[in-house]
Coordinates of N, CA and C in Angstrom, one line a residue:
M1 N 0.7 -1.1 -0.1 CA -0.1 -0.1 0.1 C 0.9 1.2 0.1
K2 N 1.7 1.2 0.9 CA 2.9 2.3 1.0 C 3.6 2.5 -0.8
K3 N 3.7 1.6 -1.1 CA 4.6 1.8 -2.4 C 3.5 2.4 -3.6
M4 N 2.3 1.8 -3.4 CA 1.4 2.5 -4.4 C 1.1 3.9 -4.3
K5 N 0.8 4.5 -2.6 CA 1.1 5.7 -2.4 C 2.3 6.6 -3.3
L6 N 3.5 6.2 -3.0 CA 4.4 6.6 -3.3 C 4.6 6.9 -4.9
L7 N 4.2 5.6 -5.8 CA 3.9 5.5 -7.2 C 3.0 6.6 -7.6
L8 N 1.7 6.6 -7.0 CA 1.0 7.8 -7.5 C 1.4 9.2 -6.8
F9 N 2.2 9.6 -5.9 CA 2.6 10.6 -5.7 C 3.7 11.1 -6.8
A10 N 4.7 10.1 -7.2 CA 5.5 10.6 -8.0 C 4.9 10.9 -9.5
F11 N 3.6 9.9 -10.0 CA 3.3 10.0 -11.2 C 2.5 11.4 -11.0
F12 N 1.7 11.9 -10.2 CA 1.3 13.1 -9.9 C 2.4 14.7 -10.0
L13 N 3.1 14.2 -9.3 CA 4.2 15.0 -9.3 C 4.9 15.3 -10.9
L14 N 5.4 14.1 -11.3 CA 6.0 14.1 -12.8 C 4.8 15.1 -13.7
A15 N 3.3 14.4 -13.7 CA 2.3 14.9 -14.7 C 2.3 16.6 -14.3
F16 N 2.3 16.8 -13.0 CA 2.4 18.7 -12.7 C 3.6 19.2 -13.2
G17 N 4.5 18.6 -13.3 CA 5.9 19.4 -13.8 C 5.7 19.5 -15.3
Q18 N 5.2 18.5 -15.9 CA 5.1 18.2 -17.2 C 4.3 19.6 -17.9
V19 N 3.2 19.7 -17.2 CA 1.9 20.7 -17.6 C 2.8 22.2 -17.4
F20 N 3.7 22.7 -16.6 CA 4.0 23.7 -16.4 C 5.3 24.1 -17.2
S21 N 6.0 22.8 -17.4 CA 7.2 23.2 -18.2 C 6.9 23.3 -19.9
Q22 N 5.6 23.0 -19.9 CA 5.4 23.2 -21.5 C 5.0 24.9 -21.7
E23 N 4.6 25.5 -20.6 CA 4.0 26.8 -20.8 C 5.2 27.8 -21.5
E24 N 4.3 28.3 -22.4 CA 5.6 29.4 -23.3 C 5.3 30.8 -22.5
I25 N 6.4 31.4 -22.6 CA 6.4 32.9 -21.7 C 6.1 33.8 -23.1
P26 N 5.1 34.6 -22.7 CA 4.5 35.3 -23.9 C 5.7 36.5 -24.3
T27 N 5.6 36.4 -25.4 CA 6.6 37.4 -26.2 C 5.7 38.3 -27.0
P28 N 6.4 39.7 -27.3 CA 5.5 40.4 -28.2 C 5.2 39.8 -29.7
H29 N 5.9 38.9 -30.2 CA 5.9 38.3 -31.6 C 4.8 37.2 -31.2
L30 N 4.7 36.4 -30.0 CA 3.5 35.5 -29.8 C 2.0 36.1 -29.7
L31 N 2.2 37.5 -29.1 CA 1.1 38.1 -28.8 C 0.6 39.1 -30.1
G32 N 1.7 38.8 -31.2 CA 1.0 39.8 -32.2 C 1.4 41.4 -32.4
F33 N 2.3 41.5 -31.8 CA 2.7 43.3 -32.1 C 4.4 43.3 -32.2
K34 N 4.5 44.4 -32.5 CA 6.0 44.9 -32.9 C 6.0 46.4 -31.9
I35 N 6.9 46.7 -31.0 CA 7.0 48.0 -30.5 C 8.2 48.8 -31.4
E36 N 8.0 50.1 -32.0 CA 9.0 50.8 -32.7 C 9.5 52.0 -32.3
S37 N 10.6 52.7 -32.5 CA 10.5 54.1 -32.1 C 11.8 54.3 -33.1
K38 N 11.6 55.6 -33.7 CA 12.6 56.2 -34.8 C 13.9 56.7 -33.7
D39 N 13.8 56.7 -32.5 CA 14.9 56.9 -31.5 C 15.7 55.7 -31.1
P40 N 16.9 55.2 -31.9 CA 17.2 54.0 -31.2 C 17.9 53.8 -29.7
N41 N 17.7 55.2 -29.4 CA 17.9 55.0 -27.7 C 17.2 54.9 -26.7
L42 N 16.0 55.0 -27.2 CA 15.0 55.1 -26.6 C 14.6 53.9 -26.1
D43 N 14.3 53.8 -24.7 CA 13.8 52.3 -23.8 C 12.6 52.0 -24.3
L44 N 12.4 50.9 -24.9 CA 10.8 50.7 -25.1 C 10.6 49.8 -24.2
S45 N 10.9 49.3 -22.8 CA 10.5 48.5 -22.0 C 9.3 48.8 -21.3
K46 N 9.1 50.3 -21.0 CA 7.7 50.6 -20.3 C 6.7 50.4 -21.5
Y47 N 7.1 50.5 -22.8 CA 5.9 50.4 -23.9 C 5.6 49.0 -24.1
E48 N 6.5 48.1 -24.1 CA 6.5 46.5 -23.8 C 5.5 46.0 -23.1
K49 N 6.0 46.8 -21.8 CA 5.3 46.1 -20.4 C 3.6 46.4 -20.9
A50 N 3.2 47.3 -20.9 CA 2.2 47.8 -21.2 C 1.3 47.4 -22.2
A51 N 1.8 47.1 -23.2 CA 1.2 46.1 -24.5 C 1.2 44.8 -24.1
M52 N 2.0 44.3 -23.5 CA 1.9 42.8 -22.9 C 0.8 42.7 -21.9
G53 N 0.5 43.6 -21.4 CA -0.7 43.5 -20.3 C -2.1 44.1 -21.0
Y54 N -1.9 44.6 -22.2 CA -3.6 44.8 -22.5 C -4.1 43.0 -23.1
Y55 N -5.1 43.0 -22.8 CA -5.9 41.7 -22.9 C -6.4 41.4 -24.4
Y56 N -6.6 42.5 -25.4 CA -7.3 41.9 -26.4 C -7.2 43.2 -27.9
F57 N -6.1 43.0 -28.7 CA -5.4 43.6 -29.9 C -6.6 43.4 -31.0
D58 N -7.0 42.4 -31.1 CA -7.8 41.7 -32.1 C -8.8 42.9 -32.5
Q59 N -9.6 43.5 -31.8 CA -10.4 44.4 -31.9 C -9.7 45.7 -33.0
F60 N -8.8 45.6 -33.0 CA -7.7 46.8 -33.6 C -7.2 46.0 -35.0
R61 N -7.2 44.8 -35.1 CA -6.4 44.3 -35.8 C -6.9 43.9 -37.5
F62 N -6.1 44.2 -38.6 CA -6.8 44.0 -39.6 C -6.9 42.5 -40.1
L63 N -7.2 42.1 -41.1 CA -7.3 40.6 -41.7 C -5.9 40.4 -42.2
D64 N -5.8 41.3 -43.3 CA -4.7 41.3 -44.4 C -3.7 41.9 -44.1
K65 N -3.5 42.9 -43.1 CA -2.1 43.7 -43.0 C -2.1 44.5 -41.8
R66 N -0.8 44.8 -41.6 CA -0.7 45.2 -40.4 C -0.9 46.7 -39.8
R67 N -1.3 46.9 -38.8 CA -1.8 47.9 -38.4 C -1.1 48.8 -37.8
V68 N -0.9 50.2 -37.7 CA -0.1 50.6 -36.8 C -0.6 51.9 -36.1
L69 N -0.3 51.6 -34.6 CA -1.1 52.7 -33.8 C 0.0 53.4 -32.9
S70 N -0.3 54.8 -32.4 CA 0.7 55.5 -32.1 C 0.3 55.7 -30.6
F71 N 1.6 55.7 -29.8 CA 1.1 56.0 -28.4 C 1.2 57.4 -28.3
E72 N 0.6 57.9 -26.9 CA 0.1 59.2 -26.6 C 1.5 60.1 -26.8
D73 N 2.4 59.8 -26.3 CA 3.8 60.8 -26.4 C 4.4 61.1 -27.8
G74 N 3.8 60.1 -28.6 CA 4.1 60.4 -30.2 C 5.8 59.7 -30.3
K75 N 6.2 59.3 -29.4 CA 7.9 58.6 -29.6 C 7.5 57.3 -30.0
V76 N 6.5 56.5 -29.9 CA 6.8 55.1 -30.3 C 5.4 54.9 -31.1
T77 N 5.2 53.5 -31.8 CA 4.5 53.5 -32.2 C 4.3 51.4 -32.1
I78 N 3.3 51.0 -32.2 CA 3.0 49.5 -32.0 C 2.6 49.1 -33.3
S79 N 2.8 48.0 -34.1 CA 2.5 47.6 -35.3 C 2.0 46.2 -34.9
L80 N 0.6 46.0 -35.2 CA -0.1 44.9 -34.8 C -0.1 43.9 -36.4
Y81 N 0.3 42.8 -36.0 CA 0.4 41.8 -37.1 C -1.0 41.5 -37.5
S82 N -1.2 41.3 -38.9 CA -2.6 40.9 -39.4 C -3.0 39.6 -38.7
A83 N -4.5 39.5 -39.0 CA -4.9 38.3 -38.1 C -4.6 37.2 -39.0
N84 N -4.0 37.1 -40.5 CA -3.7 36.1 -41.1 C -2.3 35.9 -41.0
E85 N -1.3 36.8 -40.6 CA 0.2 36.6 -40.0 C -0.1 35.7 -38.4
M86 N -1.2 36.2 -38.1 CA -0.9 35.5 -36.3 C -1.6 33.7 -36.8
L87 N -2.3 33.7 -37.7 CA -2.9 32.4 -38.0 C -1.7 31.6 -38.8
K88 N -0.7 32.1 -39.4 CA 0.2 31.5 -40.3 C 1.4 31.2 -38.9
N89 N 1.8 32.4 -38.2 CA 2.7 32.0 -37.3 C 2.2 31.5 -36.0
T90 N 1.4 31.7 -35.5 CA 1.2 31.2 -34.2 C 0.0 30.3 -34.0
Q91 N -0.9 30.0 -35.2 CA -2.1 29.1 -35.0 C -3.1 29.9 -34.4
K92 N -3.2 31.0 -34.1 CA -4.1 31.7 -33.4 C -5.2 31.9 -34.2
L93 N -6.5 31.3 -34.0 CA -7.7 31.6 -34.6 C -8.0 33.2 -34.9
I94 N -8.9 33.3 -36.2 CA -9.0 34.6 -36.8 C -10.4 35.2 -35.6
S95 N -10.2 36.2 -35.0 CA -11.2 36.5 -34.3 C -12.5 37.1 -35.1
P96 N -13.6 37.2 -34.8 CA -14.7 37.5 -35.5 C -14.9 39.2 -35.4
F97 N -13.9 39.7 -34.4 CA -13.5 41.0 -34.5 C -12.7 42.0 -35.1
T98 N -11.8 41.1 -36.0 CA -10.8 41.5 -36.6 C -11.7 42.5 -37.8
I99 N -11.0 43.3 -38.0 CA -11.4 44.0 -39.2 C -11.0 43.8 -40.5
K100 N -12.2 43.4 -41.3 CA -11.9 42.7 -42.6 C -11.8 43.7 -43.6
E101 N -11.5 43.8 -44.7 CA -11.4 44.5 -45.9 C -12.7 45.3 -46.3
G102 N -12.6 46.9 -46.2 CA -13.7 47.5 -46.8 C -14.6 47.9 -45.2
S103 N -14.5 47.5 -44.5 CA -15.0 47.9 -43.0 C -14.7 49.0 -42.5
S104 N -15.5 49.5 -41.9 CA -15.4 51.0 -41.2 C -14.6 50.6 -40.1
Y105 N -13.5 51.5 -39.7 CA -13.3 51.7 -37.9 C -12.8 53.0 -37.6
K106 N -12.6 52.9 -36.3 CA -12.1 54.3 -35.8 C -10.3 54.2 -35.8
N107 N -9.8 55.4 -35.4 CA -8.6 55.4 -35.3 C -8.6 55.8 -33.8
Y108 N -7.2 55.1 -33.1 CA -6.8 55.3 -32.0 C -5.6 55.6 -31.8
I109 N -5.3 56.0 -30.5 CA -4.2 56.1 -30.0 C -3.9 55.9 -28.7
L110 N -2.6 54.9 -28.1 CA -2.7 54.5 -27.2 C -2.1 55.2 -26.3
A111 N -2.6 55.0 -24.6 CA -2.1 55.6 -23.4 C -1.6 54.8 -22.5
I112 N -0.8 54.7 -22.0 CA -0.2 53.8 -20.9 C -0.9 54.0 -19.4
T113 N -1.7 53.1 -18.8 CA -2.2 53.2 -17.7 C -1.4 53.8 -16.7
L114 N -1.8 54.4 -15.6 CA -0.9 55.0 -14.5 C 0.0 53.9 -13.7
D115 N -0.7 52.8 -13.7 CA 0.3 51.7 -13.2 C 1.6 51.1 -14.1
G116 N 1.3 51.5 -15.3 CA 2.3 51.1 -16.6 C 2.2 49.5 -16.6
G117 N 0.9 48.9 -16.6 CA 0.8 47.5 -16.5 C -0.3 47.1 -17.9
S118 N -0.8 48.2 -18.3 CA -1.6 48.1 -19.3 C -2.1 49.4 -20.4
L119 N -2.5 49.1 -21.4 CA -2.9 50.3 -22.2 C -4.2 50.3 -22.2
K120 N -4.4 52.0 -22.5 CA -6.0 52.5 -22.8 C -6.0 53.2 -24.2
P121 N -7.0 52.2 -25.0 CA -7.3 53.0 -26.2 C -8.0 54.0 -26.4
M122 N -7.7 55.0 -27.1 CA -8.3 56.3 -27.1 C -8.8 56.8 -28.3
P123 N -10.2 56.9 -28.7 CA -10.6 57.2 -30.1 C -9.9 58.5 -30.2
V124 N -9.6 58.7 -31.8 CA -9.3 59.9 -32.1 C -10.2 60.4 -32.9
E125 N -10.7 61.4 -33.1 CA -11.8 62.2 -33.6 C -11.6 63.1 -34.6

């Protein structure tokens, strides 16, 4: 009986370890964006942190081409990969909120939240 408990414990420990060892750490590429600045000396880490904390870029993403959005300070842009690029590169399914060719859409600028952990899209009128 004691050997059976030990065997079950070892099995669960190995299974638990396998589940967490296969987790991919999210990167901007996996999340479908690229942060860019014309100033090569500008530290992009705060922009990247905020973008990685934002939950849903699909509502701004085009189906067949990349979309470029600017940050509020005007120093940095974010290029959202197209939905088709995301499907090809990461097998992410195309969201029904993806902007299709010929559809109307609003323009936005992005502000970093006060805590720096996410973005706030603000419509441009």
